[in-house]
Amino acid sequence: MKPIITLAGLVLAAASAWVQAEPIVIKFSHVVAEDTPKGKGALMFKRLAEERLPGQVSVEVYPNSTLFGDADELEALRNDDVQLLAPSLAKFEQYTKQVQVFDLPFLFDDLDAVNRFQKRAKGRQLLRSMEDKNLTGLAYWHNGMKQLSATRALRMPRDASGLSFRIQPSAVLEAQFDAVGATTRKLAFAEVYDALKTGTVQGAENPWSNIYSKKMHTVQPYITETNHGVLDYMVVSNTRFWMGMPHKIRFELEAILDEVSYMVNLEAEQLNQADRERIRQSGTSEVITLTQEEREAWREAMRPVWQQFESVIGADIIKAAETVNRKQRN
Ligand code: SIN
């Protein structure tokens, strides 16, 4: 018998395909405080997504490693236990070596140079470099340039010799400290303050906003303004989850992410400078400004790391970053 298709049936079928019974839940987990570039970006994403896709999307933000921490967040994402993360670029080593380009010391003069690289073809390409691992990069977010903090005043590279520094899980960062005679401990971000306080490590490298929001300045009497590297983020999702969303919702979320990324990247430097000033005014730590010669000595000491990682990262990628950086100097 032929099925009878009525107009009412068609309307009902179309409506049920259209009406979404439950909102799509997006858990956005991160490891920093809310008053940082990433913390603010996650909250702005939640606000805009829920305003523009009411009833269709619900975003839950978990800051300060309250849901997942450095050790397990990327695996949790791949297992779809969380749907959005923004790990620091140094945390992808296990999934791609190419992203380590961002860890190379003294490759970028400032955030503008980083920005230029991220917008060019090679930088964009890195967002897609982990899709075979079920990880899709959606955007870059800035935090800021890293500064060296320690129990000792660091003016020349030899001052770091014999100290132990906390690092993120990156072989490049390990080599960077090795180049100045220091040792390293790979620790999760949530463990850094205690490790500095108890003396498990004597130094660290962080942008001002992470130092201030986690009170690291209260346990580090010296902070040298080296700007020797960058700490930025890749906003990532589970590829199957992201691509599996209804197109209209995904496109709207991607447009929102573009808007949020623009704001995060616009305000990151300002936020870091404000935290630098707060640290200075707190009087807990001496903020050391390097002379041009002193900074050049750090650059010289750490520069061999580029060569060491050229074949791992890719000479073409390093060259592309170097080229956009040089533009600044012309
Ligand atoms: C972060 O900013 O997400 C943490 C970076 C770190 O582990 O130092």
Coordinates of C-alpha atoms and ligand atoms in Angstrom, one line a residue:
M1 CA 0.0 0.0 0.0
K2 CA 1.3 3.4 -0.9
P3 CA 2.0 5.7 2.1
I4 CA -0.4 8.7 2.3
I5 CA 1.6 12.0 2.7
T6 CA -0.6 14.8 3.9
L7 CA 0.3 18.5 4.0
A8 CA -0.1 18.4 7.8
G9 CA 2.3 15.5 8.0
L10 CA 4.9 17.4 5.9
V11 CA 4.6 20.5 8.1
L12 CA 5.0 18.4 11.2
A13 CA 8.1 16.6 9.9
A14 CA 9.7 19.9 8.8
A15 CA 9.0 21.4 12.2
S16 CA 10.4 18.5 14.2
A17 CA 13.6 18.6 12.1
W18 CA 13.8 22.3 12.8
V19 CA 12.9 22.4 16.5
Q20 CA 15.7 21.3 18.8
A21 CA 14.5 19.6 21.9
E22 CA 17.7 20.2 24.0
P23 CA 20.4 22.8 23.6
I24 CA 23.8 21.6 22.5
V25 CA 26.0 21.7 25.6
I26 CA 29.5 23.0 25.0
K27 CA 31.8 22.6 28.0
F28 CA 34.7 25.0 27.8
S29 CA 37.5 24.1 30.2
H30 CA 40.7 26.0 30.9
V31 CA 43.4 26.3 33.5
V32 CA 43.8 30.1 34.2
A33 CA 41.9 32.6 36.2
E34 CA 38.8 34.4 34.8
D35 CA 40.5 37.8 34.8
T36 CA 43.0 37.0 32.1
P37 CA 42.8 37.2 28.3
K38 CA 41.7 33.5 28.0
G39 CA 39.4 33.7 31.0
K40 CA 37.6 36.7 29.6
G41 CA 37.5 35.2 26.1
A42 CA 35.8 32.1 27.4
L43 CA 33.1 34.1 29.2
M44 CA 32.5 36.4 26.2
F45 CA 32.1 33.3 24.0
K46 CA 29.5 31.9 26.4
R47 CA 27.6 35.2 26.6
L48 CA 27.4 35.7 22.8
A49 CA 26.6 32.1 22.0
E50 CA 23.7 31.9 24.5
E51 CA 22.4 35.4 23.4
R52 CA 22.5 34.6 19.7
L53 CA 21.5 31.0 19.8
P54 CA 19.0 30.9 22.6
G55 CA 17.8 27.5 23.5
Q56 CA 20.1 26.0 20.9
V57 CA 23.4 26.2 22.6
S58 CA 24.4 26.2 26.3
V59 CA 28.1 27.0 27.2
E60 CA 29.5 25.9 30.5
V61 CA 32.8 27.5 31.4
Y62 CA 35.2 25.8 33.9
P63 CA 38.2 28.0 34.8
N64 CA 41.2 27.3 37.0
S65 CA 41.6 23.6 36.1
T66 CA 38.3 22.9 37.9
L67 CA 37.1 20.4 35.3
F68 CA 40.3 19.2 33.6
G69 CA 43.9 20.3 34.0
D70 CA 46.9 20.3 31.8
A71 CA 47.5 16.6 32.3
D72 CA 44.2 15.4 30.9
E73 CA 42.3 18.2 29.1
L74 CA 43.4 17.3 25.6
E75 CA 42.5 13.7 26.0
A76 CA 39.2 14.7 27.5
L77 CA 38.5 16.8 24.4
R78 CA 39.4 14.0 22.1
N79 CA 37.0 11.8 24.1
D80 CA 34.3 14.5 23.9
D81 CA 34.1 14.9 27.7
V82 CA 34.7 18.6 27.0
Q83 CA 34.0 20.4 23.7
L84 CA 36.2 23.5 23.8
L85 CA 39.7 24.2 25.2
A86 CA 42.3 26.9 24.6
P87 CA 45.6 25.3 25.7
S88 CA 48.8 27.2 25.5
L89 CA 50.6 26.5 22.2
A90 CA 53.4 24.7 24.2
K91 CA 50.9 22.0 25.2
F92 CA 50.4 20.4 21.8
E93 CA 53.8 18.7 21.4
Q94 CA 52.2 15.2 21.8
Y95 CA 50.0 15.9 18.7
T96 CA 52.1 18.0 16.4
K97 CA 55.7 19.2 16.5
Q98 CA 55.0 22.1 14.1
V99 CA 53.2 24.2 16.6
Q100 CA 56.4 24.3 18.7
V101 CA 57.5 27.1 16.4
F102 CA 55.8 29.4 18.9
D103 CA 58.1 28.2 21.7
L104 CA 61.3 29.2 19.9
P105 CA 63.0 31.9 22.0
F106 CA 63.4 35.4 20.5
L107 CA 61.6 34.4 17.2
F108 CA 59.0 37.1 17.6
D109 CA 59.7 40.6 18.8
D110 CA 56.2 41.3 20.0
L111 CA 52.6 40.3 19.8
D112 CA 52.1 42.2 16.5
A113 CA 54.7 39.9 14.9
V114 CA 53.0 36.9 16.4
N115 CA 49.7 38.2 15.0
R116 CA 51.1 38.6 11.5
F117 CA 52.4 35.0 11.5
Q118 CA 49.1 33.6 12.8
K119 CA 47.2 35.3 10.0
R120 CA 49.4 34.1 7.2
A121 CA 49.0 30.8 5.4
K122 CA 51.6 28.9 7.4
G123 CA 50.1 30.1 10.7
R124 CA 46.6 29.2 9.6
Q125 CA 47.8 25.8 8.3
L126 CA 48.9 24.9 11.9
L127 CA 45.3 25.1 13.0
R128 CA 44.5 22.1 10.8
S129 CA 47.7 20.2 11.7
M130 CA 46.0 17.9 14.2
E131 CA 42.8 16.9 12.5
D132 CA 44.0 13.3 12.1
K133 CA 44.1 13.3 15.9
N134 CA 40.5 14.5 16.1
L135 CA 41.6 18.0 17.1
T136 CA 40.4 21.1 15.1
G137 CA 42.0 24.4 15.8
L138 CA 39.4 27.2 15.5
A139 CA 41.4 30.4 16.4
Y140 CA 44.5 31.8 18.0
W141 CA 44.1 33.9 21.2
H142 CA 46.9 36.0 22.6
N143 CA 48.0 36.1 26.1
G144 CA 51.4 37.8 25.9
M145 CA 55.1 37.8 25.8
K146 CA 56.8 35.8 28.6
Q147 CA 59.0 37.2 31.4
L148 CA 61.5 35.3 33.5
S149 CA 60.9 35.3 37.3
A150 CA 63.3 33.9 39.8
T151 CA 64.7 33.9 43.3
R152 CA 67.7 35.6 41.9
A153 CA 68.1 38.8 39.8
L154 CA 68.6 37.6 36.2
R155 CA 70.4 40.2 34.1
M156 CA 72.8 38.0 32.1
P157 CA 72.2 34.4 30.9
R158 CA 74.8 33.2 33.4
D159 CA 72.6 34.4 36.2
A160 CA 70.2 31.6 35.4
S161 CA 72.8 28.9 35.6
G162 CA 72.1 26.2 38.3
L163 CA 68.5 27.3 38.9
S164 CA 65.6 25.0 38.2
F165 CA 62.7 26.5 36.1
R166 CA 59.2 25.3 35.8
I167 CA 58.3 24.7 32.1
Q168 CA 55.3 23.6 30.1
P169 CA 55.6 20.2 28.4
S170 CA 57.8 21.3 25.5
A171 CA 61.2 20.0 24.4
V172 CA 61.9 23.5 22.9
L173 CA 61.4 25.1 26.3
E174 CA 63.6 22.5 27.9
A175 CA 66.4 23.2 25.4
Q176 CA 65.9 27.0 25.9
F177 CA 66.8 26.7 29.6
D178 CA 69.5 24.2 29.0
A179 CA 71.1 26.7 26.7
V180 CA 71.7 29.0 29.7
G181 CA 72.8 26.3 32.1
A182 CA 69.5 26.0 34.0
T183 CA 67.5 22.8 34.7
T184 CA 63.8 22.4 34.2
R185 CA 60.8 20.7 35.7
K186 CA 57.6 20.1 33.6
L187 CA 54.7 20.9 35.9
A188 CA 51.0 21.6 35.3
F189 CA 50.0 25.2 35.5
A190 CA 47.9 24.5 38.6
E191 CA 51.1 23.4 40.4
V192 CA 53.3 26.4 39.6
Y193 CA 52.5 28.6 42.5
D194 CA 53.2 25.9 45.1
A195 CA 56.3 24.7 43.4
L196 CA 57.7 28.3 43.5
K197 CA 56.6 28.8 47.1
T198 CA 58.1 25.6 48.4
G199 CA 61.3 26.0 46.3
T200 CA 60.7 22.9 44.2
V201 CA 61.7 25.2 41.4
Q202 CA 63.3 28.6 41.7
G203 CA 62.1 30.2 38.5
A204 CA 59.4 30.3 35.8
E205 CA 58.4 32.0 32.6
N206 CA 55.0 33.6 32.2
P207 CA 53.2 36.6 30.8
W208 CA 52.3 39.3 33.4
S209 CA 48.7 38.3 33.5
N210 CA 49.4 34.7 34.6
I211 CA 52.0 35.9 37.1
Y212 CA 49.6 38.4 38.7
S213 CA 46.4 36.3 38.6
K214 CA 48.2 33.4 40.2
K215 CA 50.1 35.6 42.7
M216 CA 53.5 34.2 41.5
H217 CA 55.0 37.6 42.1
T218 CA 54.4 37.1 45.8
V219 CA 56.9 34.2 45.8
Q220 CA 59.4 35.4 43.2
P221 CA 61.4 38.4 44.3
Y222 CA 62.8 39.2 40.8
I223 CA 61.0 39.4 37.5
T224 CA 63.1 40.2 34.4
E225 CA 61.3 41.8 31.5
T226 CA 62.8 39.6 28.8
N227 CA 59.9 39.3 26.4
H228 CA 61.9 36.3 25.2
G229 CA 59.0 34.2 23.9
V230 CA 55.3 34.2 23.5
L231 CA 52.5 32.4 25.4
D232 CA 49.5 32.2 23.1
Y233 CA 46.6 29.8 22.8
M234 CA 44.9 27.7 20.2
V235 CA 41.1 27.4 20.7
V236 CA 40.5 23.8 19.8
S237 CA 37.5 21.5 19.6
N238 CA 36.9 17.8 19.0
T239 CA 36.8 17.6 15.2
R240 CA 33.9 15.1 15.1
F241 CA 31.9 17.1 17.6
W242 CA 32.5 20.4 15.8
M243 CA 31.8 19.2 12.3
G244 CA 28.8 17.2 13.5
M245 CA 26.9 20.2 14.6
P246 CA 24.0 21.5 12.4
H247 CA 25.7 23.8 9.8
K248 CA 23.7 27.0 10.8
I249 CA 24.8 26.6 14.5
R250 CA 28.4 25.9 13.6
F251 CA 28.7 28.8 11.3
E252 CA 27.1 31.1 13.9
L253 CA 29.5 29.8 16.6
E254 CA 32.5 30.3 14.2
A255 CA 31.4 33.9 13.6
I256 CA 31.1 34.5 17.3
L257 CA 34.6 33.0 17.8
D258 CA 36.0 35.4 15.2
E259 CA 34.4 38.3 17.1
V260 CA 35.7 37.0 20.5
S261 CA 39.2 36.4 19.1
Y262 CA 39.3 39.9 17.8
M263 CA 38.5 41.3 21.2
V264 CA 40.8 39.0 23.2
N265 CA 43.7 39.8 20.8
L266 CA 42.9 43.5 21.0
E267 CA 42.9 43.7 24.8
A268 CA 45.5 41.1 25.8
E269 CA 48.5 43.4 25.7
Q270 CA 46.6 46.1 27.7
L271 CA 45.6 43.6 30.3
N272 CA 49.2 42.4 30.6
Q273 CA 50.5 45.9 31.0
A274 CA 48.0 46.7 33.7
D275 CA 49.1 43.5 35.6
R276 CA 52.7 44.5 35.1
E277 CA 51.9 47.8 36.8
R278 CA 50.0 46.1 39.6
I279 CA 52.9 43.8 40.3
R280 CA 55.3 46.8 40.3
Q281 CA 53.1 48.7 42.7
S282 CA 52.7 45.7 45.0
G283 CA 56.4 46.0 45.8
T284 CA 56.8 42.2 46.2
S285 CA 59.2 41.9 43.3
E286 CA 61.8 43.9 41.6
V287 CA 61.0 44.3 37.9
I288 CA 64.3 44.3 36.1
T289 CA 64.5 46.0 32.7
L290 CA 67.4 44.8 30.5
T291 CA 69.7 47.0 28.6
Q292 CA 69.9 46.3 24.8
E293 CA 73.3 44.6 25.3
E294 CA 71.9 42.4 28.1
R295 CA 68.9 41.3 26.1
E296 CA 71.1 40.6 23.1
A297 CA 73.2 38.3 25.4
W298 CA 70.1 36.3 26.2
R299 CA 69.2 36.2 22.5
E300 CA 72.6 35.0 21.6
A301 CA 72.6 32.3 24.2
M302 CA 69.2 30.9 23.3
R303 CA 69.3 31.3 19.5
P304 CA 71.0 27.9 18.8
V305 CA 67.7 26.3 19.9
W306 CA 66.2 27.3 16.5
Q307 CA 68.8 25.2 14.7
Q308 CA 68.3 22.3 17.1
F309 CA 64.6 22.1 16.3
E310 CA 64.6 23.1 12.6
S311 CA 64.1 19.6 11.2
V312 CA 61.4 18.8 13.8
I313 CA 59.3 21.9 13.3
G314 CA 60.1 22.5 9.7
A315 CA 62.5 25.0 8.2
D316 CA 59.7 26.5 6.1
I317 CA 57.6 27.3 9.1
I318 CA 60.5 28.9 11.0
K319 CA 61.4 30.9 8.0
A320 CA 57.8 32.2 7.6
A321 CA 57.8 33.3 11.2
E322 CA 61.1 35.0 10.9
T323 CA 60.1 36.8 7.7
V324 CA 57.0 38.4 9.2
N325 CA 59.0 39.4 12.3
R326 CA 61.7 41.1 10.2
K327 CA 59.0 43.2 8.6
Q328 CA 58.7 45.0 11.9
R329 CA 62.3 46.1 11.9
N330 CA 62.3 47.6 8.4
Ligands
SIN1 C1 47.8 29.1 30.4 O1 48.0 30.3 30.3 O2 46.9 28.5 29.9 C2 48.8 28.4 31.3 C3 50.2 28.4 30.7 C4 51.2 27.6 31.5 O3 51.0 26.4 31.7 O4 52.2 28.2 31.9

